[in-house]
Coordinates of C-alpha atoms and ligand atoms in Angstrom, one line a residue:
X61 CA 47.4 47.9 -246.0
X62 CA 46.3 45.2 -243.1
X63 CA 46.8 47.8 -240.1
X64 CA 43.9 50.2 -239.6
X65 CA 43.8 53.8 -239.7
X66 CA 43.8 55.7 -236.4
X67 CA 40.0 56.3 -236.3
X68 CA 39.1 52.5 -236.8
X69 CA 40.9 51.8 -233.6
X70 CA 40.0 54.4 -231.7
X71 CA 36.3 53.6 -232.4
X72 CA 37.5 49.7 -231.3
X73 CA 38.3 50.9 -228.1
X74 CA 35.2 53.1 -227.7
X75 CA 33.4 50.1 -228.5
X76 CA 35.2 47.7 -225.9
X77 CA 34.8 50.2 -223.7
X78 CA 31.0 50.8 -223.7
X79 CA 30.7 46.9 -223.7
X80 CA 32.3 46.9 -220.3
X81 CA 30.2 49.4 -219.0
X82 CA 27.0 48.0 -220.6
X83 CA 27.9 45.0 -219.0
X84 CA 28.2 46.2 -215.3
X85 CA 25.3 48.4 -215.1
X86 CA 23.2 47.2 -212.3
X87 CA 20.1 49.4 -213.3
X88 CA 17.7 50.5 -216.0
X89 CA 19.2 54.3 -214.9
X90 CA 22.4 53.9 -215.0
X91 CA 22.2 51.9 -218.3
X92 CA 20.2 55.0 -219.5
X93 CA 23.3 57.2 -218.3
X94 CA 25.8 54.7 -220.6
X95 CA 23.4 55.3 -223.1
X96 CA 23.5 58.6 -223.3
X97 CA 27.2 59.0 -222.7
X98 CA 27.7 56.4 -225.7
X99 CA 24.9 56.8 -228.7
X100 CA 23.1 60.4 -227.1
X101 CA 23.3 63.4 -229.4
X102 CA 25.9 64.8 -227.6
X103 CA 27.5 61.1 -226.9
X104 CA 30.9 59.6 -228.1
X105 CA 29.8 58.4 -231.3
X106 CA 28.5 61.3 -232.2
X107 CA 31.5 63.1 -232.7
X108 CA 32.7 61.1 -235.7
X109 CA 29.9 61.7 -238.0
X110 CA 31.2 65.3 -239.1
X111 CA 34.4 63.7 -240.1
X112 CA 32.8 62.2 -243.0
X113 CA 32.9 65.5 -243.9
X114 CA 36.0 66.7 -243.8
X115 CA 37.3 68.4 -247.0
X116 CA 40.7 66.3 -248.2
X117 CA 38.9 62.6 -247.0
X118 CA 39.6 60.2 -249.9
X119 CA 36.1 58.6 -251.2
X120 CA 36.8 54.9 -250.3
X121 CA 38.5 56.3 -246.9
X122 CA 35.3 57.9 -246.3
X123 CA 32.9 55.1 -247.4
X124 CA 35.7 52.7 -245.0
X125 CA 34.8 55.2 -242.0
X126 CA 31.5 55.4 -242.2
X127 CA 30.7 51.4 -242.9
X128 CA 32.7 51.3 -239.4
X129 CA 30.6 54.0 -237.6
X130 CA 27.1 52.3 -238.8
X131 CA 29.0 48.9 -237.6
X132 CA 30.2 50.1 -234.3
X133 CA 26.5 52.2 -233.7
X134 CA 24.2 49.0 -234.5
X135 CA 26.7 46.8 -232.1
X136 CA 26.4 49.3 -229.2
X137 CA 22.6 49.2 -229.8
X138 CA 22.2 45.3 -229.7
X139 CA 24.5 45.4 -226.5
X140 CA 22.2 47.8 -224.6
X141 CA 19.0 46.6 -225.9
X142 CA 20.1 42.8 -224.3
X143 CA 21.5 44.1 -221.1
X144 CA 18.3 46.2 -220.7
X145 CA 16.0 43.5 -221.1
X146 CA 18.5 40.9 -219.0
X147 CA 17.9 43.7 -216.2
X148 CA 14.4 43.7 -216.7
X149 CA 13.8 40.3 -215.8
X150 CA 15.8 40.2 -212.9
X151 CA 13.9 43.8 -211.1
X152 CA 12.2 41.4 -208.8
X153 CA 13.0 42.6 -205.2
X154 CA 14.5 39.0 -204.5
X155 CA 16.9 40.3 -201.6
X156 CA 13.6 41.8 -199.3
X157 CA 12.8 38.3 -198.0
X158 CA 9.1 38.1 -198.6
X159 CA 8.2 34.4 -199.5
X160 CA 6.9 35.0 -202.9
X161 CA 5.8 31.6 -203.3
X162 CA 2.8 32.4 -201.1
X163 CA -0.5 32.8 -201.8
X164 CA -1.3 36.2 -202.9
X165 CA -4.2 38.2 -201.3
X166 CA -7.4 38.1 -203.6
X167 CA -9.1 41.5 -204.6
X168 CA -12.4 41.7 -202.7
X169 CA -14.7 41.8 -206.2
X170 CA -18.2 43.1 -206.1
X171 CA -21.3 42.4 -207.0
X172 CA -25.1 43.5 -208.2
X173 CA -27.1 43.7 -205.3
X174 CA -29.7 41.1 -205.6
X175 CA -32.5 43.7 -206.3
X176 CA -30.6 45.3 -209.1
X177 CA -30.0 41.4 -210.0
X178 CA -33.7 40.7 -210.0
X179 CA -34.7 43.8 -211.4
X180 CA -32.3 42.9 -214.5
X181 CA -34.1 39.6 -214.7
X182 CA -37.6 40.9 -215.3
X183 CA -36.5 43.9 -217.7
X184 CA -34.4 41.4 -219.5
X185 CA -37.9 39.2 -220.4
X186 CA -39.8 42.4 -220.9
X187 CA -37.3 43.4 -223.6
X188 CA -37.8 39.8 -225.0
X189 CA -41.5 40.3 -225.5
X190 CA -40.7 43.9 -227.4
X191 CA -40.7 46.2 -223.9
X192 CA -38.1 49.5 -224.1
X193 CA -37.0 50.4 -220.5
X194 CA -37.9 54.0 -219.3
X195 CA -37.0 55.7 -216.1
X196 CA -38.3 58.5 -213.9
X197 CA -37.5 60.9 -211.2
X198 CA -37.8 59.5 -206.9
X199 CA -39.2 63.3 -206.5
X200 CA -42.4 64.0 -208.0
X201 CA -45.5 66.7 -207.6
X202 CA -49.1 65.8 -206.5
X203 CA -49.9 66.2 -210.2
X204 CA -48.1 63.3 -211.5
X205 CA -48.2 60.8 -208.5
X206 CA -52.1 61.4 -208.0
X207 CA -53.9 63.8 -210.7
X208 CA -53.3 62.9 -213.9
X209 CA -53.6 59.2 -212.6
X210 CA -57.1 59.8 -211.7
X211 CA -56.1 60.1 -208.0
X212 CA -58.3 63.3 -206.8
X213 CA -57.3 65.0 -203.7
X214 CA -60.0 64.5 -201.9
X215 CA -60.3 60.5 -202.8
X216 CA -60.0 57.8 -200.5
X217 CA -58.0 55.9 -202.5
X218 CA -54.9 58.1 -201.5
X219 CA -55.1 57.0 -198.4
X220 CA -53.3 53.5 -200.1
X221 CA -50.6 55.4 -201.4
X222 CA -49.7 56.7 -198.3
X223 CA -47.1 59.1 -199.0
X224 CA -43.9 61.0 -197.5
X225 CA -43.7 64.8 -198.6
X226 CA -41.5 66.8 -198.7
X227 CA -41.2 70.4 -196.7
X228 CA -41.0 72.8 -200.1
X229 CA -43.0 75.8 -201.1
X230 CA -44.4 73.6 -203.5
X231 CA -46.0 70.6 -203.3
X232 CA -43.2 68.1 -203.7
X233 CA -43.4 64.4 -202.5
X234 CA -41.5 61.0 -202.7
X235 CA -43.4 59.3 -205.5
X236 CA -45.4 56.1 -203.6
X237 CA -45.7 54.3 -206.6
X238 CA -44.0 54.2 -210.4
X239 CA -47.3 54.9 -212.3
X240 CA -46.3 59.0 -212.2
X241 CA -43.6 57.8 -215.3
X242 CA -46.6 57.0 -217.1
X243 CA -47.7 60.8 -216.9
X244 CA -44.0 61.6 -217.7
X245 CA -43.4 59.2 -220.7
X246 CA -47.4 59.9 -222.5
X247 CA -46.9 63.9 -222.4
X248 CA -43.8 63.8 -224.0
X249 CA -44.5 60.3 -227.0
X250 CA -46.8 59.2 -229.4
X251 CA -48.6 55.6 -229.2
X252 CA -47.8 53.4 -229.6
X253 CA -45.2 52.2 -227.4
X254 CA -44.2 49.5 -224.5
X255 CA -42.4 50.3 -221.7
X256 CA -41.2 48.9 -218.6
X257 CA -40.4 51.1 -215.8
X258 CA -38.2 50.4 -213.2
X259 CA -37.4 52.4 -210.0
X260 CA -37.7 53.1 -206.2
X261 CA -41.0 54.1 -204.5
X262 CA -41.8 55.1 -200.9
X263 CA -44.6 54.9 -198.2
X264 CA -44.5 55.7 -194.6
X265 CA -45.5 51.9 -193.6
X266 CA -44.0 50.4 -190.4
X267 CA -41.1 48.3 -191.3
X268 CA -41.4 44.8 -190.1
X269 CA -40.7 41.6 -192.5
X270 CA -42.8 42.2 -195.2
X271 CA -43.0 46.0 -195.0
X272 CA -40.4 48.8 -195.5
X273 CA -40.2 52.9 -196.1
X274 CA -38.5 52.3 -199.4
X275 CA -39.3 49.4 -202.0
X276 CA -38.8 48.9 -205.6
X277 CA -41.6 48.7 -208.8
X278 CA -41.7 48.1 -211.9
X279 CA -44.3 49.5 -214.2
X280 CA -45.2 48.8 -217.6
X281 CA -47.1 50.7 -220.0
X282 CA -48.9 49.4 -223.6
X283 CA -50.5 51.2 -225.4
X284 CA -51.3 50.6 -229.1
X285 CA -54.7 50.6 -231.5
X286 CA -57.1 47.5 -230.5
X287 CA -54.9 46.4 -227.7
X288 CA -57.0 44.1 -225.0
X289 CA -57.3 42.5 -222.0
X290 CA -56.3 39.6 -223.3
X291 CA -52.5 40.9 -224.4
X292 CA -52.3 42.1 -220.8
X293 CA -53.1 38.3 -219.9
X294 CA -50.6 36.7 -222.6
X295 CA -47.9 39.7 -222.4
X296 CA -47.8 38.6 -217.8
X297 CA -48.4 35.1 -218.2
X298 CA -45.5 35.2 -221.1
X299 CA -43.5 37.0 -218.2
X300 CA -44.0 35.2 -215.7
X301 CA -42.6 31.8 -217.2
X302 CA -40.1 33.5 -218.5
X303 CA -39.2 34.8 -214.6
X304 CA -40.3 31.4 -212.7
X305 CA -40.4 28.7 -215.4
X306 CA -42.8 27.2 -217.6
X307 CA -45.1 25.5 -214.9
X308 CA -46.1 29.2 -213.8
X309 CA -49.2 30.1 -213.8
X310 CA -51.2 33.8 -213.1
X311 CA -54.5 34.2 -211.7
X312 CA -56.3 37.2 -212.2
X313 CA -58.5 38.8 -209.2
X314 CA -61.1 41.4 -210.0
X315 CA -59.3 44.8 -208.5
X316 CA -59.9 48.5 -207.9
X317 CA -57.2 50.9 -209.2
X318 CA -58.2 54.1 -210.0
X319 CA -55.8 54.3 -213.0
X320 CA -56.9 51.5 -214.6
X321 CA -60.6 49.8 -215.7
X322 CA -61.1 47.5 -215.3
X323 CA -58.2 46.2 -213.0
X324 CA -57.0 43.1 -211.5
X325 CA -54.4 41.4 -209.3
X326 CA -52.6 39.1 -210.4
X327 CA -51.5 35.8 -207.9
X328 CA -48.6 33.5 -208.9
X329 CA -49.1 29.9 -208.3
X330 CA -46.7 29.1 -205.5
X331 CA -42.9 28.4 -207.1
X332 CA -42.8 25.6 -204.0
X333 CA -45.8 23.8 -204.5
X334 CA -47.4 24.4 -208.0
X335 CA -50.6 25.8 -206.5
X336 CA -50.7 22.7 -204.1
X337 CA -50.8 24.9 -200.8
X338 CA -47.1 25.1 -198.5
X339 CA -45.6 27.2 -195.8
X340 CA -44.3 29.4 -198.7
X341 CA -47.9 30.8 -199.9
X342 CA -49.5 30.4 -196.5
X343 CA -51.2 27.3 -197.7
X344 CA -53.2 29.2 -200.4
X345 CA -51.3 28.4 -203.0
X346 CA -51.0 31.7 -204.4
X347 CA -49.0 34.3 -204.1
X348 CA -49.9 38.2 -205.0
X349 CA -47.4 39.9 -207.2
X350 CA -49.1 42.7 -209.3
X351 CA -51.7 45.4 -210.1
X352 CA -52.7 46.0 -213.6
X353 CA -55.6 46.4 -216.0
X354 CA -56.9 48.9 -219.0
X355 CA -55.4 52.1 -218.8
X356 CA -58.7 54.6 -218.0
X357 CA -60.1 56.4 -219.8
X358 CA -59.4 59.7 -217.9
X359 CA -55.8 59.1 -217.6
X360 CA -55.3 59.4 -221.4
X361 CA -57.2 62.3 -221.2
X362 CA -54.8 63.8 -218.7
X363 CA -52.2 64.1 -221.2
X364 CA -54.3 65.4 -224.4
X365 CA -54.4 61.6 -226.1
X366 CA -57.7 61.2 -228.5
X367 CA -60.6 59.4 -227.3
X368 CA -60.4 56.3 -228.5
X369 CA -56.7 55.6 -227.2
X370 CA -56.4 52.1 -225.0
X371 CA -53.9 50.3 -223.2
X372 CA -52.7 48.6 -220.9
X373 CA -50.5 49.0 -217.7
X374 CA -49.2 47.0 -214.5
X375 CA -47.2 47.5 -211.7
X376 CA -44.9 45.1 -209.8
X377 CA -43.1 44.6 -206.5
X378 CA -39.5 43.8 -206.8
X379 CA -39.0 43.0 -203.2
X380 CA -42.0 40.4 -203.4
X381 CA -40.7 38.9 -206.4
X382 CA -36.6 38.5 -205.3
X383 CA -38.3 37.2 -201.7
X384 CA -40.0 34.4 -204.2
X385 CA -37.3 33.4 -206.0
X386 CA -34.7 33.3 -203.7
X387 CA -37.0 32.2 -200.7
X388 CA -35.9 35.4 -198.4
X389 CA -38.3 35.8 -195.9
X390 CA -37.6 39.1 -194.5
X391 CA -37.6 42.5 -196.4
X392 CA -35.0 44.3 -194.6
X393 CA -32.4 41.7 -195.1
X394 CA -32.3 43.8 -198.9
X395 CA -31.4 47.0 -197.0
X396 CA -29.0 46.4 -194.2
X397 CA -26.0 45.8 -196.1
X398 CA -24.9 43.1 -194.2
X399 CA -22.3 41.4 -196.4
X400 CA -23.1 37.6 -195.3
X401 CA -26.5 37.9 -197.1
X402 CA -25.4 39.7 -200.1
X403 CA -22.9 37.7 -201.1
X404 CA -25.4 34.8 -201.6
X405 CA -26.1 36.4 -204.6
X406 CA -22.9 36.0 -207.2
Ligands
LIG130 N1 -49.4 51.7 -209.1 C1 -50.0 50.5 -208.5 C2 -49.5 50.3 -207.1 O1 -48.5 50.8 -206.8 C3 -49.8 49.3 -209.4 C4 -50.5 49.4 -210.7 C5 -49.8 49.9 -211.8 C6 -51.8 48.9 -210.9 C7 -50.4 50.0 -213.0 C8 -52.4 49.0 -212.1 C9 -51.7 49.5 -213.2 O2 -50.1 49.5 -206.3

């Protein structure tokens, strides 16, 4: 008794052995390569299990040998997995001779552009006051952007939505307004309903400050049994404190749409001056932001609806509106991707 058999010290030398090598590796790979050569399938250790086999092994010489081999296994194990993370923490490429107590470079993060910004705003109120958000199509037919809205061809009135069309066999355009989605969203749902509509319209008008080819809308859309003029008022009024604070107020002009009867424009008091006169509003006090009034009659007939359907509906200009809040004063400054006005807007 008190010396050890054979395959004890043989697996004490295996194990002093792969403690060396554990302990010089210089990299994750050639730890893996100890690794393998050491506790793999095919590894050192390996190649004592089947002894526990052999026939002519006495039952407490067997239970000795393999107590060892669990031993010397978990040992090799706890070696490697602390010389593996030891290496981990020293990977940093300390001998390239970058000062890495600098400053690192920021990423470059983005943004919303501040129409998608403003456009969030308003939908974000509308939704408040019980509004679901719809969306249409930038390419549209005569039928929806005129017809069914009680546009005829022949009218004068088309002449204000000037319009940009587009060289197909059939007459396709680039819708001039967001009133088409109207069309769209009554052919295809039952009343009632309240939607807001936001998108991008287009009219050939000569770009200068307050003008460009390309502008945004949004529409909205009630309609629901003895709906009035006077939830059109409340529902935009509601809005618009919401949008510009609680000292806002909405005028309503007498207006001619041919969607809508009877229709109206709608002023904001000046954000600057509460209605006092400035260089903002031109003095009047005022500003114009919308179209709206009772759906017509005609237009519900358009898409099948009974008779005695009403509503209501408005349209917005989200250039108009961003211009107001953030006191831009020139339209194109939204389209020219110049980074030193967009990043104004966080
Ligand atoms: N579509 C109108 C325009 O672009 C706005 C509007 C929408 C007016 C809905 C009344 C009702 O000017």
């Amino acid at each position: 008794m008190g010396s050890e058999a054979p395959l004890e010290q043989e697996l004490e030398a295996l194990l002093e052995e792969a403690r060396k090598g554990f302990s010089e590796a210089s990299s994750a790979l050639g730890l893996e390569e100890l690794r393998t050569k050491y506790l793999g399938r095919h590894g050192a250790l390996s190649g004592y299990f089947p002894r526990l086999k052999e026939p002519g092994l006495a039952p407490e010489e067997k239970a000795r040998l393999g107590r060892k081999l669990n031993q010397v296994k978990e040992e090799l194990e706890t070696l490697l997995a602390r010389r593996r993370s030891s290496l981990a923490s020293t990977a940093a490429p300390v001998s390239s001779g970058e000062d890495l107590t600098l400053p690192g470079t920021p990423p470059a993060v983005g943004r919303l552009h501040p129409l998608t910004q403003t456009i969030g705003e308003i939908i974000r109120i509308f939704r408040l006051l019980g509004f679901s958000v719809v969306e249409g199509p930038e390419v549209e037919t005569e039928r929806y952007n005129f017809e069914a809205l009680n546009i005829p061809v022949e009218h004068p009135s088309r002449e204000n939505f000037d319009t940009f069309y587009l060289e197909t066999p059939k007459p396709f355009l680039l819708r001039s307004h967001t009133s088409p989605v109207q069309i769209r969203f009554m052919e295809t749902h039952k009343p009632p309903f309240q939607i807001v509509v936001p998108g991008r319209v287009f009219r050939p008008d000569a770009v200068d400050a307050s003008h460009s080819f390309q502008f945004h809308q949004v529409e909205g859309l009630c309609v629901a049994p003895g709906v009035t003029f006077g939830d059109l008022k409340g529902v935009l009024t509601a809005w618009a404190q919401g949008m510009f604070g609680e000292m806002s107020r909405l005028r309503f002009r007498p207006h001619f749409f041919p969607f809508t009867e009877p229709s109206a424009e709608a002023d904001l008091s000046c954000t600057l001056c509460q209605a006092k006169g400035c260089r903002v509003c031109g003095g009047k006090g005022w500003l114009e932001i919308l179209g709206c009034g009772m759906v017509h009659p005609a237009v519900f007939r358009a898409v099948g609806y009974p008779k005695q359907t009403v509503g209501f509906a408005f349209g917005m200009g989200v250039e108009r509106i961003a211009m107001l809040k953030h006191g831009v004063e020139d339209i194109r400054l939204f389209f020219e991707n110049d980074l030193r006005f967009l990043q104004q807007f966080p």
